[in-house]
Short mmCIF file of C-alpha atoms in Angstrom, two decimals:
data_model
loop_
_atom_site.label_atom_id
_atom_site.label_comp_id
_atom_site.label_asym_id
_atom_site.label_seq_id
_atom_site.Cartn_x
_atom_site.Cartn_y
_atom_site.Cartn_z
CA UNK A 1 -29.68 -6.77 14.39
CA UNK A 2 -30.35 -10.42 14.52
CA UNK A 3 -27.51 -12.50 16.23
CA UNK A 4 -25.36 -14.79 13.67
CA UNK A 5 -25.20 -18.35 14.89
CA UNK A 6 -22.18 -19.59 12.59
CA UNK A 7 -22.66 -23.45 11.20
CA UNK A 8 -20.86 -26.32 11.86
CA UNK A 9 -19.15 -26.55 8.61
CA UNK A 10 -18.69 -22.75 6.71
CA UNK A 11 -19.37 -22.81 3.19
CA UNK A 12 -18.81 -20.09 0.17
CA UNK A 13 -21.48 -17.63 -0.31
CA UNK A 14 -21.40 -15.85 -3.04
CA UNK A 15 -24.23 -13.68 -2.74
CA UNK A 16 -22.82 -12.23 0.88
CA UNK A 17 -22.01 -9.16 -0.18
CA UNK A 18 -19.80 -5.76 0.14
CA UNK A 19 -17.80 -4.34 -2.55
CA UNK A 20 -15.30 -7.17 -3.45
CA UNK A 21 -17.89 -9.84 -3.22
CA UNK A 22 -17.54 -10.60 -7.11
CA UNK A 23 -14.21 -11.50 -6.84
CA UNK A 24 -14.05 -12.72 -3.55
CA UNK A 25 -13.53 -16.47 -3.42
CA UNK A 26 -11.90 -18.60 -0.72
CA UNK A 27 -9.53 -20.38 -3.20
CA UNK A 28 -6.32 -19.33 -4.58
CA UNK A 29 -4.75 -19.98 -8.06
CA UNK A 30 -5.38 -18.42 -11.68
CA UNK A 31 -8.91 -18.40 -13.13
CA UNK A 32 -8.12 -17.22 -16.56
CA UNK A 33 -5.15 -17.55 -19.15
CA UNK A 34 -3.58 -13.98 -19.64
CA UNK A 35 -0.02 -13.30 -20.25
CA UNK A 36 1.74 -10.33 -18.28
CA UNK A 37 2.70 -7.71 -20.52
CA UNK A 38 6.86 -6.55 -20.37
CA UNK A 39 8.78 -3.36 -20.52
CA UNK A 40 12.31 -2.96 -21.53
CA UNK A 41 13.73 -1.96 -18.09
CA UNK A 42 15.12 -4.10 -15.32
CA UNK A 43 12.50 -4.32 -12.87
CA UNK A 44 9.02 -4.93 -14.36
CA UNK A 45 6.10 -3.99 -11.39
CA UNK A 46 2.79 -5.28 -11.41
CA UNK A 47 0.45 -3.18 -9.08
CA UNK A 48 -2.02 -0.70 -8.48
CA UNK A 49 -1.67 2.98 -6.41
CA UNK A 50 -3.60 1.35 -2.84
CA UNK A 51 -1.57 1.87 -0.43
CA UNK A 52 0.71 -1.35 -0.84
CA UNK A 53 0.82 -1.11 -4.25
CA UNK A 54 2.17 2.85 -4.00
CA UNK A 55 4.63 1.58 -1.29
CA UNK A 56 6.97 -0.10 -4.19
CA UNK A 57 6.29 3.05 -6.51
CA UNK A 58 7.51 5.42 -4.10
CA UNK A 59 10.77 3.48 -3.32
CA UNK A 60 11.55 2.72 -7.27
CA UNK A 61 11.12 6.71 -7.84
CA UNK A 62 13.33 7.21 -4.60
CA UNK A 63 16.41 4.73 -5.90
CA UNK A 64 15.78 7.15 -9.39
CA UNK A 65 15.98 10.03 -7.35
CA UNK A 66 19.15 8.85 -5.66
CA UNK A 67 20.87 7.76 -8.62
CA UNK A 68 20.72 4.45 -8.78
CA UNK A 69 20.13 2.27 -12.05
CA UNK A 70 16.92 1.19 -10.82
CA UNK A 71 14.36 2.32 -13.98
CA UNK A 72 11.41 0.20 -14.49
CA UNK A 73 7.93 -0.37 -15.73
CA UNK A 74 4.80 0.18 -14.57
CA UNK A 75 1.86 -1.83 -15.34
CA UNK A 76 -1.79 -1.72 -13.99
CA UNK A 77 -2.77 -4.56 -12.31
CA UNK A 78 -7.30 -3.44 -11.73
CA UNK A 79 -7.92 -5.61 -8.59
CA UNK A 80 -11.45 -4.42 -9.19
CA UNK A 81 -11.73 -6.61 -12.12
CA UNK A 82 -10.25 -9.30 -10.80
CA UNK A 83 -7.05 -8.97 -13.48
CA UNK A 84 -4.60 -9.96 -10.51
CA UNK A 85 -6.34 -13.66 -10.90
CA UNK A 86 -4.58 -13.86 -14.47
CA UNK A 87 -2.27 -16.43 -14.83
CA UNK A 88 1.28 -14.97 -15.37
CA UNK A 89 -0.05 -12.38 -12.37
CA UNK A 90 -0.50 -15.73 -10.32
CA UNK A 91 3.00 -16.90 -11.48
CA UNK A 92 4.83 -13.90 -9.89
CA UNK A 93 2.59 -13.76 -7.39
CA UNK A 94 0.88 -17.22 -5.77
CA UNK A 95 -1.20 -14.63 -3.27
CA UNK A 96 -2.69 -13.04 -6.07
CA UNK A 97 -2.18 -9.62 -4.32
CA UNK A 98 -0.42 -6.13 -5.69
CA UNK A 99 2.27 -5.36 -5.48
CA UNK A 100 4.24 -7.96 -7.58
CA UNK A 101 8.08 -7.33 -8.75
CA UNK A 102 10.09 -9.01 -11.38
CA UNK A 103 13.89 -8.72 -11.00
CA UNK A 104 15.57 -9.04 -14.42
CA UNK A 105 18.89 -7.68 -13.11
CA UNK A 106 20.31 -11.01 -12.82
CA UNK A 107 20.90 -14.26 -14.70
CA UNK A 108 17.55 -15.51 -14.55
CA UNK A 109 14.44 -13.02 -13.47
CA UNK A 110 13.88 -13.14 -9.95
CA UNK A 111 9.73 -12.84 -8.56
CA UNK A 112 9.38 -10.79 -5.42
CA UNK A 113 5.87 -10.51 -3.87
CA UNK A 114 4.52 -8.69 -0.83
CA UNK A 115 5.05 -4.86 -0.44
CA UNK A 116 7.61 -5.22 2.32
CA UNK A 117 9.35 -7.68 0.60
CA UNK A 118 9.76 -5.53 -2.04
CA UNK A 119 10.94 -3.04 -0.31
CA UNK A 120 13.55 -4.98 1.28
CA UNK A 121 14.73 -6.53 -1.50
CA UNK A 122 15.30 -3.15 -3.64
CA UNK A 123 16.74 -1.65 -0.07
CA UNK A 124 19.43 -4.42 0.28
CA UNK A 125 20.01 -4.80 -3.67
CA UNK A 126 20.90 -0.53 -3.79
CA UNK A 127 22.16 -0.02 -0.15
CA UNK A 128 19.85 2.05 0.18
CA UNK A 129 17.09 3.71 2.60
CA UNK A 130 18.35 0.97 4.80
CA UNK A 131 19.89 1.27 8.40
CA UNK A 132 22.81 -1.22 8.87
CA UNK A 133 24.51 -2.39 12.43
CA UNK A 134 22.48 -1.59 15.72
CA UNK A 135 19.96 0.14 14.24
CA UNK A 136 18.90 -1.91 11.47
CA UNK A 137 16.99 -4.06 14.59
CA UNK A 138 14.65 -0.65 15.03
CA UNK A 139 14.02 -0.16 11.09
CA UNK A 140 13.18 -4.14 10.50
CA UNK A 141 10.91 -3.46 13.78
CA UNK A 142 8.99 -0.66 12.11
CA UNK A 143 8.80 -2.16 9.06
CA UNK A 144 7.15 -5.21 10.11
CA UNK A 145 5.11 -3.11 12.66
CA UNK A 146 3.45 -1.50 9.68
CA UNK A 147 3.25 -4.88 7.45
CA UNK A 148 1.41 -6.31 10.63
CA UNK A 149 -0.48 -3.07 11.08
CA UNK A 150 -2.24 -2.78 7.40
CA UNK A 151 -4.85 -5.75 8.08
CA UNK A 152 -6.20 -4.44 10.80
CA UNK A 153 -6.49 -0.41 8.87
CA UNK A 154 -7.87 -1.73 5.96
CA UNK A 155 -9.07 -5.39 5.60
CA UNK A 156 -10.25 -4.23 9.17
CA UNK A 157 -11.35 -0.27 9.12
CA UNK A 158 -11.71 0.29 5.74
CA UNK A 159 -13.73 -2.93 5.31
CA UNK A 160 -16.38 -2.45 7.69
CA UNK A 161 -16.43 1.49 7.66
CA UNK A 162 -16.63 1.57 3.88
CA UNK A 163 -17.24 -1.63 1.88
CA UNK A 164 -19.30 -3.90 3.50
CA UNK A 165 -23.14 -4.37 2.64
CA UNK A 166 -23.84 -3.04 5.79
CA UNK A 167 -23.07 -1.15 8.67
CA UNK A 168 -22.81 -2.39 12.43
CA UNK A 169 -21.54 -1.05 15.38
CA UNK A 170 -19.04 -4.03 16.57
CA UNK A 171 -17.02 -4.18 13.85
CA UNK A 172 -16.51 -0.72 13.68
CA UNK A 173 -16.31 0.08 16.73
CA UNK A 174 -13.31 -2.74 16.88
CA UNK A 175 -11.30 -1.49 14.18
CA UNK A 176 -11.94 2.11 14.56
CA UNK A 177 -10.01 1.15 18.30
CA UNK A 178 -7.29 -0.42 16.85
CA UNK A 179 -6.38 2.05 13.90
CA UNK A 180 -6.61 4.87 16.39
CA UNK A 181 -3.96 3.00 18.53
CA UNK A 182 -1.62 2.80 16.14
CA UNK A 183 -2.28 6.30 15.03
CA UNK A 184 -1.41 6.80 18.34
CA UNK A 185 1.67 3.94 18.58
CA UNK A 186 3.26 6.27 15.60
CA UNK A 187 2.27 9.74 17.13
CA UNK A 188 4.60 9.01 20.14
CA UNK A 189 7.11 7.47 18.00
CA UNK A 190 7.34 10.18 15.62
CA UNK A 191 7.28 12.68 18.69
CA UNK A 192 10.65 11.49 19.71
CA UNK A 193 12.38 11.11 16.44
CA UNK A 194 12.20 12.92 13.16
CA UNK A 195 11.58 9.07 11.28
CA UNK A 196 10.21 6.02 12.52
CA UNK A 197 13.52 4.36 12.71
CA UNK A 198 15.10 7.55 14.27
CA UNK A 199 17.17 10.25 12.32
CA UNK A 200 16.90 8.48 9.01
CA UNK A 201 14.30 8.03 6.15
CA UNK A 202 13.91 4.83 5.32
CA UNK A 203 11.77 1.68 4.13
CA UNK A 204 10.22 1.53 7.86
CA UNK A 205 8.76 5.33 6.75
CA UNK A 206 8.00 4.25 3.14
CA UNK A 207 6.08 1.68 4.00
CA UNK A 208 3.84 3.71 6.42
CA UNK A 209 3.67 6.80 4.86
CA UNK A 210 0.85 5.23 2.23
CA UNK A 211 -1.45 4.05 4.83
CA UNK A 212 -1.14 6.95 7.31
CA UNK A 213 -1.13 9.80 4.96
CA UNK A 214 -4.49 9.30 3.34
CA UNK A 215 -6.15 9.91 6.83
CA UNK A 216 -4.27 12.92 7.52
CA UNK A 217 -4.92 14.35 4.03
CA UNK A 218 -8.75 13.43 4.64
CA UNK A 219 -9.26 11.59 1.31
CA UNK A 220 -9.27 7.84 2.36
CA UNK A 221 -12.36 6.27 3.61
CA UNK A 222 -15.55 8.44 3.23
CA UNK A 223 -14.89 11.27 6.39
CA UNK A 224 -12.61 8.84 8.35
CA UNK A 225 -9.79 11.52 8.93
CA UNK A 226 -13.37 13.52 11.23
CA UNK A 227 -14.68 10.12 12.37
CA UNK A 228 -11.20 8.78 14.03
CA UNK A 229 -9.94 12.65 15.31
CA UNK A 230 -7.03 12.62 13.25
CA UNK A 231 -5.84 15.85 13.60
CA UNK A 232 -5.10 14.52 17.27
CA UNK A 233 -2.23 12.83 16.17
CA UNK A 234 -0.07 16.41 15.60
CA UNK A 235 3.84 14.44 14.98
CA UNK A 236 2.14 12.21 12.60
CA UNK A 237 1.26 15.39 10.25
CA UNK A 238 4.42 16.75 10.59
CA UNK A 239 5.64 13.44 9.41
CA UNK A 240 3.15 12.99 6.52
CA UNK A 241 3.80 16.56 5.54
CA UNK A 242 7.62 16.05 5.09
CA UNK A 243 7.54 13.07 3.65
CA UNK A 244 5.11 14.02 0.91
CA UNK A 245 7.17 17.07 -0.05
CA UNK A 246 9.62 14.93 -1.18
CA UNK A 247 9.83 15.01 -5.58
CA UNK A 248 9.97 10.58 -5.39
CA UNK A 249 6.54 10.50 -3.57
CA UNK A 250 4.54 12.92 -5.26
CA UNK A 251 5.69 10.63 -8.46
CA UNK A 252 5.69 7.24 -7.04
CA UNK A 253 1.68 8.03 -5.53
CA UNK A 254 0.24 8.70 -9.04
CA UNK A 255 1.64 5.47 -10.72
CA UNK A 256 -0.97 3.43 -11.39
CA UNK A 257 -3.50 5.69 -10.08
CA UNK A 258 -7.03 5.34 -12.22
CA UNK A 259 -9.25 7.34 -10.45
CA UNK A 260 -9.62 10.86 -9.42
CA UNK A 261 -8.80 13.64 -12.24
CA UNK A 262 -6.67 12.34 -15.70
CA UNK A 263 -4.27 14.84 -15.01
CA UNK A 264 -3.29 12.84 -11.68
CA UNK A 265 -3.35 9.45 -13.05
CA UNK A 266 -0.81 7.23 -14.53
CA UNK A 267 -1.91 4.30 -15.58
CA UNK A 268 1.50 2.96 -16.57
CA UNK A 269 4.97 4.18 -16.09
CA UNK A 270 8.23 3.70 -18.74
CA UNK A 271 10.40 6.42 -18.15
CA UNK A 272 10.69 10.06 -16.27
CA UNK A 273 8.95 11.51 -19.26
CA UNK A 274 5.54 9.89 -18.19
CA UNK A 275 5.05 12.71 -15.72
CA UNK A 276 5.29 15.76 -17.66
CA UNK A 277 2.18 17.48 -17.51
CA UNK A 278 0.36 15.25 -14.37
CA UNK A 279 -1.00 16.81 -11.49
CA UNK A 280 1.28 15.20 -8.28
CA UNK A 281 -1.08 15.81 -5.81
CA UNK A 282 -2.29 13.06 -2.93
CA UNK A 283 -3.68 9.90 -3.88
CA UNK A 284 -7.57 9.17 -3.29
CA UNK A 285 -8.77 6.22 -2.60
CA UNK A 286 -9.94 3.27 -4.78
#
């Protein structure tokens, strides 16, 4: 492998390759005119089932499952295709990435971007799947430790283990380290406490449980669950296990899902009645 000497000045290159390189660009903003569609219900998502998008899924179908007046609709958003570059996508969400929320609850709708974001806003909105006093300090900490933690899994990992062009040893070697630490961060966590945040389930566990479950479950990354030893990390299965028993995730993972069998995909969501007949089984990957 020839050593990279990087210019003076970087400039766009279009042609470099790797599985998002059509839609790839280093500029933000909308590059086409195309108006969001809109459900009837009072929060309208945006998204698609990766792992941050199926963060906000699972926690809408939790508040359902808790009995709170949280129903809303589900719309595709096919970051393949670039449709999160749309315009009224880019007006609810300036970063152009999924998950994006609209909040019609209120006087005037309310945009809320970013999966933890989301998350916190719907936890502090419902009360719910939220730690208050003392302990809120150790669910805000895992939360964040997992909104931190994502680049580095896939934009990291996932990018060059999986997408790009080609393979080298450095980068992989790099981020194959670092997911396998905090593999390892939540195995001793979740060997001292039944959740991440300690006796509770909360938004510190639903924002995790996308991202680590897929490696335990073998079905994220071509082989990575043999390539990174996953079965090492024993409290983390035990984790991913109960947590995906639970009726609100095996819902919330196959919203938006387009890919794997039709039975397990639901490419938009408008009411309870959606499900009837779909396979809830794990998510694979995009």
């Amino acid at each position: 492998m020839s050593e990279y000497t990087p210019p003076k000045v970087w400039t766009y290159d279009a042609e470099n390759g790797g599985r998002f390189a059509n839609i790839n660009r280093p500029t933000a903003g909308a590059r086409e005119d195309k108006v969001l569609p809109a459900g009837k219900h009072p929060f309208q998502l945006h998204s698609l089932a990766t792992p941050n998008g199926v963060k906000a899924t699972i926690m809408l179908e939790e508040l359902l499952e808790a009995g709170h007046p949280a129903e809303y609709d589900a719309y595709t958003i096919n970051i393949g295709e670039g449709e999160q570059f749309g315009s009224g996508f880019v007006a609810i969400n300036p970063n152009s990435k999924i998950p994006a929320l609209v909040d019609r609850t209120g006087e005037a709708p309310v945009r809320v971007f970013e999966s933890g974001a989301i998350l916190l806003h719907l936890a502090e909105k419902f009360d719910a799947f939220q730690l208050t006093g003392p302990k809120r300090a150790e669910m805000l900490s895992w939360l964040f430790w997992q909104i931190g933690s994502a680049p580095f899994i896939g934009g990291g990992f996932g990018h060059f283990y999986a997408y790009a062009p080609e393979k080298f040893e450095y980068p992989i070697n790099r981020y194959a380290m670092e997911t396998k630490r905090l593999f390892s961060v939540a195995d001793q966590r979740l060997g001292e406490a039944r959740f991440l945040a300690g006796d509770d389930y909360t938004i510190a566990d639903i924002a995790a449980f996308p991202w680590l479950a897929p490696f335990v479950e073998g079905n994220i990354y071509e082989d990575a669950k043999t390539f990174l030893s996953i079965d090492e990390y024993e409290n983390v299965a035990r984790w991913v296990e109960e947590i995906g028993k639970r009726p609100a995730v095996k819902r919330g993972r196959i919203v938006n899902k387009v890919w794997g069998d039709e039975e397990s995909q639901l490419r938009e969501r408008h009411s309870a009645a959606d499900f009837e007949g779909k396979v809830l089984e794990p998510s694979k990957p995009a």
